[in-house]
mmCIF file of C-alpha atoms in Angstrom:
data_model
loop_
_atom_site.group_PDB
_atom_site.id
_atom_site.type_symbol
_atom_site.label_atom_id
_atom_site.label_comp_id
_atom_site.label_asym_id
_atom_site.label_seq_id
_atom_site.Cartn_x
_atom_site.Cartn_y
_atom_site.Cartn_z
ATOM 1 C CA UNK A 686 -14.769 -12.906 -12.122
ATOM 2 C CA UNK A 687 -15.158 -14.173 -16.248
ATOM 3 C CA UNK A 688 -15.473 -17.963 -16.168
ATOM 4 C CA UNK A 689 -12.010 -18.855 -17.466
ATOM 5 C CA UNK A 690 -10.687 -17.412 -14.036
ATOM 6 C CA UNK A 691 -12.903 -19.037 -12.151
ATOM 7 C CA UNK A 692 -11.549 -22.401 -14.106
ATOM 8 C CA UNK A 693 -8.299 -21.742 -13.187
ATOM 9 C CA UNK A 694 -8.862 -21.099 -9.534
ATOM 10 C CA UNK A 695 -10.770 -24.249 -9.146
ATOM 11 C CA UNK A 696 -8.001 -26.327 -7.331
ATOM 12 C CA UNK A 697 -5.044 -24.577 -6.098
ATOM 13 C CA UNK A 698 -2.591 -26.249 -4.506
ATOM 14 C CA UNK A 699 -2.099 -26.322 -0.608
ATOM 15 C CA UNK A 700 -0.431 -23.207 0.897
ATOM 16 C CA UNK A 701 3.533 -24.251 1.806
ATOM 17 C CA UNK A 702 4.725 -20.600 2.926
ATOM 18 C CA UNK A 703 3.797 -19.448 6.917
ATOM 19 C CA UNK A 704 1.173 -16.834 5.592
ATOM 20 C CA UNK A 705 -2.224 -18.453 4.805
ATOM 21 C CA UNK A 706 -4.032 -15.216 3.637
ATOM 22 C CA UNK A 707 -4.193 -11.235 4.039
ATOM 23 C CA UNK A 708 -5.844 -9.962 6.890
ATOM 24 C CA UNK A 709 -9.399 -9.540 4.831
ATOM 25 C CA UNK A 710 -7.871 -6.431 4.042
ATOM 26 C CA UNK A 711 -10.249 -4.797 6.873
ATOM 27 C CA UNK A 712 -9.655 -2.621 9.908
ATOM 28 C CA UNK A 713 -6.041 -1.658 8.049
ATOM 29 C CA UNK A 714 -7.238 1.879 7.103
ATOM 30 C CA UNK A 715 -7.301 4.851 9.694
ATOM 31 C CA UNK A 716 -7.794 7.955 7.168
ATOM 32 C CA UNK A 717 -8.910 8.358 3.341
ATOM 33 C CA UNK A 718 -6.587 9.873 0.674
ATOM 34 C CA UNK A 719 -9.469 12.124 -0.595
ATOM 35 C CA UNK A 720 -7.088 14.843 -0.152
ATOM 36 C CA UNK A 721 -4.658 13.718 -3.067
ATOM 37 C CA UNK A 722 -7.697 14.405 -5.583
ATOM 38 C CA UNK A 723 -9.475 17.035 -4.074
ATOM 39 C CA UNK A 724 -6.716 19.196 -3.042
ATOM 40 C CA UNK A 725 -8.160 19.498 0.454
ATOM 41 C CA UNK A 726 -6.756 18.684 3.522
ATOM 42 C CA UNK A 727 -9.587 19.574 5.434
ATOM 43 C CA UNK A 728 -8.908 17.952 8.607
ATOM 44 C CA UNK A 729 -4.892 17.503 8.305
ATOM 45 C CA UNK A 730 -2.537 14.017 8.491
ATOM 46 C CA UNK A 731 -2.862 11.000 10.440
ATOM 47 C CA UNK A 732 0.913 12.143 11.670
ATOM 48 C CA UNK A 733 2.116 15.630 10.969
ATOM 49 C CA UNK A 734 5.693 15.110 11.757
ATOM 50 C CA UNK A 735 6.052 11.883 8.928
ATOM 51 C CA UNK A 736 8.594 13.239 6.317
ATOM 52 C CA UNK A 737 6.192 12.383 3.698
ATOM 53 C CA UNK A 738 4.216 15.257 4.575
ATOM 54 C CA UNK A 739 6.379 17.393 2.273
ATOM 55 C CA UNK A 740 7.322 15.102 0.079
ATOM 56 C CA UNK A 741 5.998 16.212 -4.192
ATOM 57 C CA UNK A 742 3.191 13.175 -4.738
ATOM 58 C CA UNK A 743 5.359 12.619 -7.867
ATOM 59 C CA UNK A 744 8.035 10.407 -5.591
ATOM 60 C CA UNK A 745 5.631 8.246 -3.981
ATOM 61 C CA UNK A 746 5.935 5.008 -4.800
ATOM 62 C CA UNK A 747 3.672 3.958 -7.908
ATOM 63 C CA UNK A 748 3.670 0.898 -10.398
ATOM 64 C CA UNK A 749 3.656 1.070 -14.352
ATOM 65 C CA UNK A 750 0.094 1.626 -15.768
ATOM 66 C CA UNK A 751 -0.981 -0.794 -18.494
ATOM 67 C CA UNK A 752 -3.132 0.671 -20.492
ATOM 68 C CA UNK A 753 -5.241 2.102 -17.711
ATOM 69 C CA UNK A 754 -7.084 -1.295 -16.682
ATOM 70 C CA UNK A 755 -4.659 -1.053 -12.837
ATOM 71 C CA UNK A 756 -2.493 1.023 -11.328
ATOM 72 C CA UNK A 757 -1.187 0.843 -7.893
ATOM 73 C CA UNK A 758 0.127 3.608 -6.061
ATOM 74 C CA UNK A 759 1.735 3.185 -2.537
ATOM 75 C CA UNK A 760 0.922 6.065 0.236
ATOM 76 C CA UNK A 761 2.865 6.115 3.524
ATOM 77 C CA UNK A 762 -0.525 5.623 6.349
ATOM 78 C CA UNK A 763 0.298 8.480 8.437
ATOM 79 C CA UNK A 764 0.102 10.825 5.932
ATOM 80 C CA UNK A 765 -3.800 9.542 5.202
ATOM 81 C CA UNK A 766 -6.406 12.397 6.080
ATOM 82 C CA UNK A 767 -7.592 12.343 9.676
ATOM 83 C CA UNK A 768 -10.814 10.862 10.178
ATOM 84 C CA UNK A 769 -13.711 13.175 11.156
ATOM 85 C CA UNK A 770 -14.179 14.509 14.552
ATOM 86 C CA UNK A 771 -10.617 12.132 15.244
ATOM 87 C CA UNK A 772 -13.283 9.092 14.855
ATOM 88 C CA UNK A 773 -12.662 6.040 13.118
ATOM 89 C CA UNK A 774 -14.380 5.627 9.241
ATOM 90 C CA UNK A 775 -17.266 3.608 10.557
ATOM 91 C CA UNK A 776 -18.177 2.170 13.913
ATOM 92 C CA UNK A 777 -15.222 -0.045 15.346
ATOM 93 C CA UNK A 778 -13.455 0.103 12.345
ATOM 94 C CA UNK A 779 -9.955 1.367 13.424
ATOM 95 C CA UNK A 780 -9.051 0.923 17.126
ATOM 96 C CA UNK A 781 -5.286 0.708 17.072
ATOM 97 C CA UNK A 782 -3.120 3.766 17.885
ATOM 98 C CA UNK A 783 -0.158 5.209 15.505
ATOM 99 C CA UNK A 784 2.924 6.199 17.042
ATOM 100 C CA UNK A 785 4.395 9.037 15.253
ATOM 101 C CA UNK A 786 7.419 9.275 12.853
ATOM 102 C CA UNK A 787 9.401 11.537 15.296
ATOM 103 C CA UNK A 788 9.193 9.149 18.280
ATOM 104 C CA UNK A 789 9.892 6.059 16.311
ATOM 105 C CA UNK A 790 12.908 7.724 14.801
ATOM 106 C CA UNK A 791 13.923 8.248 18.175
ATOM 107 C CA UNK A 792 13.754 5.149 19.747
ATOM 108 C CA UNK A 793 15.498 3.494 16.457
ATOM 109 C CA UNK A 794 18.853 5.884 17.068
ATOM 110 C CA UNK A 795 18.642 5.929 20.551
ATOM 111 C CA UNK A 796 18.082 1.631 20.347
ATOM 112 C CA UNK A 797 21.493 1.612 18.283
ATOM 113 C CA UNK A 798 19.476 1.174 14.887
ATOM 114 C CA UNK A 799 19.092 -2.438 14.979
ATOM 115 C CA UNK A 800 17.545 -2.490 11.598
ATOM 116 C CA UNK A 801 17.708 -0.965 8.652
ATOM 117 C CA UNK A 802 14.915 2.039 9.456
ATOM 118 C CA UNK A 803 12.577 2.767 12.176
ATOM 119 C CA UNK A 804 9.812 0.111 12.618
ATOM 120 C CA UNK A 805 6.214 0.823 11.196
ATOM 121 C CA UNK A 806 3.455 2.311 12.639
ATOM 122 C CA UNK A 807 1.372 -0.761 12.715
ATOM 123 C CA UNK A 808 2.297 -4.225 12.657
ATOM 124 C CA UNK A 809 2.624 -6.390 9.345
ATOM 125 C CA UNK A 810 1.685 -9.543 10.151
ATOM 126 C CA UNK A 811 -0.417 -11.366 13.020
ATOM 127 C CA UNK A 812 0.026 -15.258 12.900
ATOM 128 C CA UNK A 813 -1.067 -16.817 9.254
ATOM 129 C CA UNK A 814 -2.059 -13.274 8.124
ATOM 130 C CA UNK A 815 -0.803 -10.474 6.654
ATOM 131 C CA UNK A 816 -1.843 -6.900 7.147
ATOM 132 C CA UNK A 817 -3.046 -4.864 4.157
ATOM 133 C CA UNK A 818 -3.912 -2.041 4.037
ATOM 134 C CA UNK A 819 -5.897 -1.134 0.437
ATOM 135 C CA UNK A 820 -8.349 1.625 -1.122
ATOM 136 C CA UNK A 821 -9.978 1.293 -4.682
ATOM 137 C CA UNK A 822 -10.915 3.736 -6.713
ATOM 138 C CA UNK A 823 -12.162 3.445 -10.577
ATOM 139 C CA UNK A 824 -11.280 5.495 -13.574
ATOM 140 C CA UNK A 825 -13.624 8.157 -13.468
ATOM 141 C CA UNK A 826 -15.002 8.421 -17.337
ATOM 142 C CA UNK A 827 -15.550 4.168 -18.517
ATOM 143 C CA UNK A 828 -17.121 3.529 -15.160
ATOM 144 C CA UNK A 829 -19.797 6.276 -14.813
ATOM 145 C CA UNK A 830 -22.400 4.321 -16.529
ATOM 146 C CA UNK A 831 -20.964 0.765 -15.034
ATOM 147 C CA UNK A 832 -23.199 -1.165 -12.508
ATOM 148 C CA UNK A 833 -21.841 -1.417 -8.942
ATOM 149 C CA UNK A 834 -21.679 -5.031 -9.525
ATOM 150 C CA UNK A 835 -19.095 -4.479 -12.221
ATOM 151 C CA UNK A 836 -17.491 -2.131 -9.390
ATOM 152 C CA UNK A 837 -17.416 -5.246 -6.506
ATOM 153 C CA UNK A 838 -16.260 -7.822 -9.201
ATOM 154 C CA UNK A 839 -13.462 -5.337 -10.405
ATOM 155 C CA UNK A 840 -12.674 -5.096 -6.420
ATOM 156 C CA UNK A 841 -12.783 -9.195 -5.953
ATOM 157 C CA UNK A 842 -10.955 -10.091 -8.752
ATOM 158 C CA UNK A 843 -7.913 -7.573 -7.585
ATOM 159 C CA UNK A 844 -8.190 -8.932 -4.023
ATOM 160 C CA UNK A 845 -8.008 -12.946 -5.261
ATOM 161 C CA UNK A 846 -4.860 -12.269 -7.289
ATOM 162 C CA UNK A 847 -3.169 -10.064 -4.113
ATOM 163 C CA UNK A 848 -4.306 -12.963 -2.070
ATOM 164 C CA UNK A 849 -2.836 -15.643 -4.779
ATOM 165 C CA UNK A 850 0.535 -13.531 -5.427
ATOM 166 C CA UNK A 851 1.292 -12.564 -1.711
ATOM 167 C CA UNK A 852 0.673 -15.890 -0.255
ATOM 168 C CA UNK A 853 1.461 -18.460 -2.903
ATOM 169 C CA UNK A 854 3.822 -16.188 -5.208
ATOM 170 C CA UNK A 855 2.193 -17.239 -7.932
ATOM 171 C CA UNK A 856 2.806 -15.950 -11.583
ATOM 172 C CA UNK A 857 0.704 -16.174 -15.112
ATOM 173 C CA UNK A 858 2.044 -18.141 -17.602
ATOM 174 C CA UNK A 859 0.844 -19.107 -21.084
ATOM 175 C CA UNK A 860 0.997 -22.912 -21.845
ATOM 176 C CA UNK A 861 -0.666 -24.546 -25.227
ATOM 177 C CA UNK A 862 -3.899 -24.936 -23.761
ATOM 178 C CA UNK A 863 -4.417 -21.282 -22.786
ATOM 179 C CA UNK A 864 -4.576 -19.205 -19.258
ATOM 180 C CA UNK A 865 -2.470 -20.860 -16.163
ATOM 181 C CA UNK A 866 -0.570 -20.196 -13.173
ATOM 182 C CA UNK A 867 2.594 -21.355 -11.935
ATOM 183 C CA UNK A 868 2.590 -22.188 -7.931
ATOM 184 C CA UNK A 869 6.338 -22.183 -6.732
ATOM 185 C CA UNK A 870 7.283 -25.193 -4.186
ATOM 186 C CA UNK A 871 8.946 -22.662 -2.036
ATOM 187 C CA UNK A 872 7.412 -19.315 -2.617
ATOM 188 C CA UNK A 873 8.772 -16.110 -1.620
ATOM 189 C CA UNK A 874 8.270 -14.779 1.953
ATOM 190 C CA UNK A 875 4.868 -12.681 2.239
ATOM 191 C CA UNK A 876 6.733 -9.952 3.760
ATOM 192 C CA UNK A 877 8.276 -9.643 0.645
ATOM 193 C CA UNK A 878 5.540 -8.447 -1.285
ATOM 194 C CA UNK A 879 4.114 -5.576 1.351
ATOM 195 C CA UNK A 880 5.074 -2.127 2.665
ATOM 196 C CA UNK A 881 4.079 -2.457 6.158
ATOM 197 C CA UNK A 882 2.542 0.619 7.183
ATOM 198 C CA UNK A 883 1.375 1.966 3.715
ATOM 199 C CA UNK A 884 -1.950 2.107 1.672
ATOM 200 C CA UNK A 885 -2.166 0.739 -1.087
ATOM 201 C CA UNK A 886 -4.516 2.988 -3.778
ATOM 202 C CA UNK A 887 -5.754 0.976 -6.909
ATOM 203 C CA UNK A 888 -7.164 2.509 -9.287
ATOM 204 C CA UNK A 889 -8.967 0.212 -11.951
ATOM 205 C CA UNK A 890 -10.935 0.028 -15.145
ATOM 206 C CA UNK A 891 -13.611 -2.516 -16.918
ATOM 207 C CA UNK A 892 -10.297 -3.839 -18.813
ATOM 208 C CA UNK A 893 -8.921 -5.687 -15.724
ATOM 209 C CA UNK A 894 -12.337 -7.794 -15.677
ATOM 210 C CA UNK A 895 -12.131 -8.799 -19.335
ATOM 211 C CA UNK A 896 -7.880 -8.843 -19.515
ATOM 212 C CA UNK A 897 -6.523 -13.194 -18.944
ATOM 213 C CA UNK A 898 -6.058 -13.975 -15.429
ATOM 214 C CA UNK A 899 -2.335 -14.499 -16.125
ATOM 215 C CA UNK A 900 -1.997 -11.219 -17.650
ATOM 216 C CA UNK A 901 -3.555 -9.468 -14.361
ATOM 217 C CA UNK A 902 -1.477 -11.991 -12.243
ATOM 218 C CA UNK A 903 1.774 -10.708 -13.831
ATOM 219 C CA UNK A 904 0.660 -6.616 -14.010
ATOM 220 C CA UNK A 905 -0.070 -7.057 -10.577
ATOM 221 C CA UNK A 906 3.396 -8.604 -9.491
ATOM 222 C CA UNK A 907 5.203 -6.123 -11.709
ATOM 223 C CA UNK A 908 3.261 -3.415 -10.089
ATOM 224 C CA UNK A 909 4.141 -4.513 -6.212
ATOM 225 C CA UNK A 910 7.394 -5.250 -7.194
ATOM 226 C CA UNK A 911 8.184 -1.641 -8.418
ATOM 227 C CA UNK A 912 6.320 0.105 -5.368
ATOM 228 C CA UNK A 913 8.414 -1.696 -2.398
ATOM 229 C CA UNK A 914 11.633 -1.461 -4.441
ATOM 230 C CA UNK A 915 10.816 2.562 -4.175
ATOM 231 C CA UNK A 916 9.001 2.740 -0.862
ATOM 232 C CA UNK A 917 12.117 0.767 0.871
ATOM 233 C CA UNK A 918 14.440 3.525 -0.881
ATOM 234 C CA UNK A 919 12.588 6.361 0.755
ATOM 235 C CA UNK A 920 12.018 4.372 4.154
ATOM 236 C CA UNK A 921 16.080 4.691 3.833
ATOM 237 C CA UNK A 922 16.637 7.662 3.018
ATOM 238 C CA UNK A 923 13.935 9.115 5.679
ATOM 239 C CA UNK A 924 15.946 6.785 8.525
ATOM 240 C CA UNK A 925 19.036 8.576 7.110
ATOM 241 C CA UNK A 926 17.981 12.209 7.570
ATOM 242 C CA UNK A 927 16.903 10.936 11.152
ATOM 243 C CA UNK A 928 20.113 9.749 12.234
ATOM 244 C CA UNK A 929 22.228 12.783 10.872
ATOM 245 C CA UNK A 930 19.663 15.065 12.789
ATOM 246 C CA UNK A 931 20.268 13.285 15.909
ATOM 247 C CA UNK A 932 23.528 12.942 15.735
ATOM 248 C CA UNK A 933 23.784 17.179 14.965
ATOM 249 C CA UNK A 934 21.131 17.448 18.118
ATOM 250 C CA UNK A 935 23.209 15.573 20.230
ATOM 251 C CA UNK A 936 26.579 17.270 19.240
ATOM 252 C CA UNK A 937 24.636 21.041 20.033
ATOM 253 C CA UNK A 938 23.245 19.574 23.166
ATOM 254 C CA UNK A 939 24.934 17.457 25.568
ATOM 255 C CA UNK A 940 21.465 15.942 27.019
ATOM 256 C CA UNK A 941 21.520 12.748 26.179
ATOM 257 C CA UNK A 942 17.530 12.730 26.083
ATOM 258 C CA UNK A 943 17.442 14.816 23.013
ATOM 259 C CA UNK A 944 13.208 15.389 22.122
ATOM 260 C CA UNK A 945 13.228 17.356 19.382
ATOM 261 C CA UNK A 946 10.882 15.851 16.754
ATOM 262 C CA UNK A 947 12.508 14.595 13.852
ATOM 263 C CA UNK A 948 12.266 17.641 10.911
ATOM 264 C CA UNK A 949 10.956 16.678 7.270
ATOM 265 C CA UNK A 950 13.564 16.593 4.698
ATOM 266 C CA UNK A 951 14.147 19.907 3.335
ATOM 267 C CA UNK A 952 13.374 21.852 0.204
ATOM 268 C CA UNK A 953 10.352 19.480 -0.954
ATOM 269 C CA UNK A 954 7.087 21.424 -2.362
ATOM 270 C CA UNK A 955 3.818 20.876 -0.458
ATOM 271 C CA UNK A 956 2.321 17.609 -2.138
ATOM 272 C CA UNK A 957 0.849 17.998 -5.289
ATOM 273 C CA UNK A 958 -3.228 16.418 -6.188
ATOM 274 C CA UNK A 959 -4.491 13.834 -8.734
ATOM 275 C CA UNK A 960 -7.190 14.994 -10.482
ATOM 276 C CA UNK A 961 -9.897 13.439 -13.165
ATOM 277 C CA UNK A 962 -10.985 10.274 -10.605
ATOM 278 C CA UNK A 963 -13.449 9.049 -8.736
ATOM 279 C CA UNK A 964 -14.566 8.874 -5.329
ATOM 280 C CA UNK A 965 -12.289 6.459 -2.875
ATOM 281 C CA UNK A 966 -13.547 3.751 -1.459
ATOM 282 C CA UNK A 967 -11.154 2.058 1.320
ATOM 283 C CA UNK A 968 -11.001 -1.807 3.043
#
């Protein structure tokens, strides 16, 4: 992280909000989204019967590129790419089971849809941390020739200013004497910030590492911002198509233990596939 950043993050203020820091931002990711760049599903989705499945890449939720140095795109987990042989990425790495779309869809009607939509397929918080779940990737032409420690620094400076936004709320601001940040006394909830049970993909470039750390502070809130406003609008409108369906199943079948799986919303092309990237690389 360039020195001025380093300056600035030299005494921050104590915590005030119940969250004290993302969950290391390990053991959050049960699949890869090589698929969106390859074209290849080779081994199929986490959950086949999430309405995302069908669902054009185009609507996922995604924040506002700046000139290429981040952008953040938001991918529901259970439409990640299986693991190999079913196994988690690495040794002990995932242990935690997903519950599909079409039985939690269920449960919400049948529970009298106590919240807005179904809950998520993992939990978002445990105690003073919050669950993330995040894979980087870097922009495939300026960071061929780049060291890999460029690569980790570009990785540690975007998980300090997650960390620094999502538990302190903290924005960039420009005073006379240069770079700063402005910690709220009563910052907004963590919650607030997160799509539980979503990946986040980042894609960066060697201008994030150079850009003022309230500059990246800001693109960073703008960018989360964006992707729950559009990832809560299709978490609606997927809860909606649930409870029409069940309502139709139940008025064509007068078993009140209706199990057919919950359909994807129709007339959607098969996803479509970034191209001109690099390898992922998840946490």
């Amino acid at each position: 992280m360039p020195h001025h950043a380093q300056r600035a993050l030299a005494r921050l203020p104590k915590i005030n909000g119940p969250i004290k820091s993302i969950k290391v931002f390990r053991l959050n990711t049960p699949g890869s989204t090589d698929w969106l760049f390859t074209g290849k599903l080779r081994r199929g989705y986490i959950d086949p019967t999430h309405p995302a499945t069908k669902l054009p890449l185009a609507r996922l939720p995604k924040g506002i590129p700046n000139q290429n140095a981040l952008f953040i795109r938001a991918i529901p987990i259970p439409i990640l790419q299986q693991p190999e042989n079913g196994a988690p990425p690495a040794p002990g790495r995932w242990d935690r089971k997903i519950e599909p779309w079409a039985s939690r869809a269920l449960k919400w009607v049948q529970g009298g849809m106590p919240t807005p939509f179904p809950a998520p397929p993992i939990l978002a918080s445990a105690g003073e941390r919050i669950n993330m779940s995040l894979q980087f990737t870097t922009a495939a032409r300026p960071l061929n020739r780049a060291s890999k420690t460029l690569r980790l620094q570009l990785v540690h400076r975007v998980k300090s200013i997650l960390n620094l936004i999502v538990t302190r709320d903290v924005k960039g601001v420009q005073t006379p004497n240069g770079d700063s940040l402005d910690f709220p006394d009563v910052p907004r909830n963590a919650a607030e910030w997160i799509l539980p049970g979503w990946t986040y993909h980042i894609r960066m470039s060697p201008d994030l590492y150079i850009m003022p750390l309230s500059e990246a502070v800001n693109l960073v809130r703008q960018q989360l911002q964006s992707i729950r406003k559009q990832g809560l609008a299709l978490e609606k409108e997927w809860a909606r198509v649930a409870c029409l369906e069940f309502q139709s199943d139940r008025a064509s079948n007068t078993d009140s233990t209706v199990t057919t799986p919950v359909k994807d919303i129709p007339g959607t092309p098969p996803p479509k596939t970034l191209r001109g990237q690099s390898k992922v690389t998840s946490s």
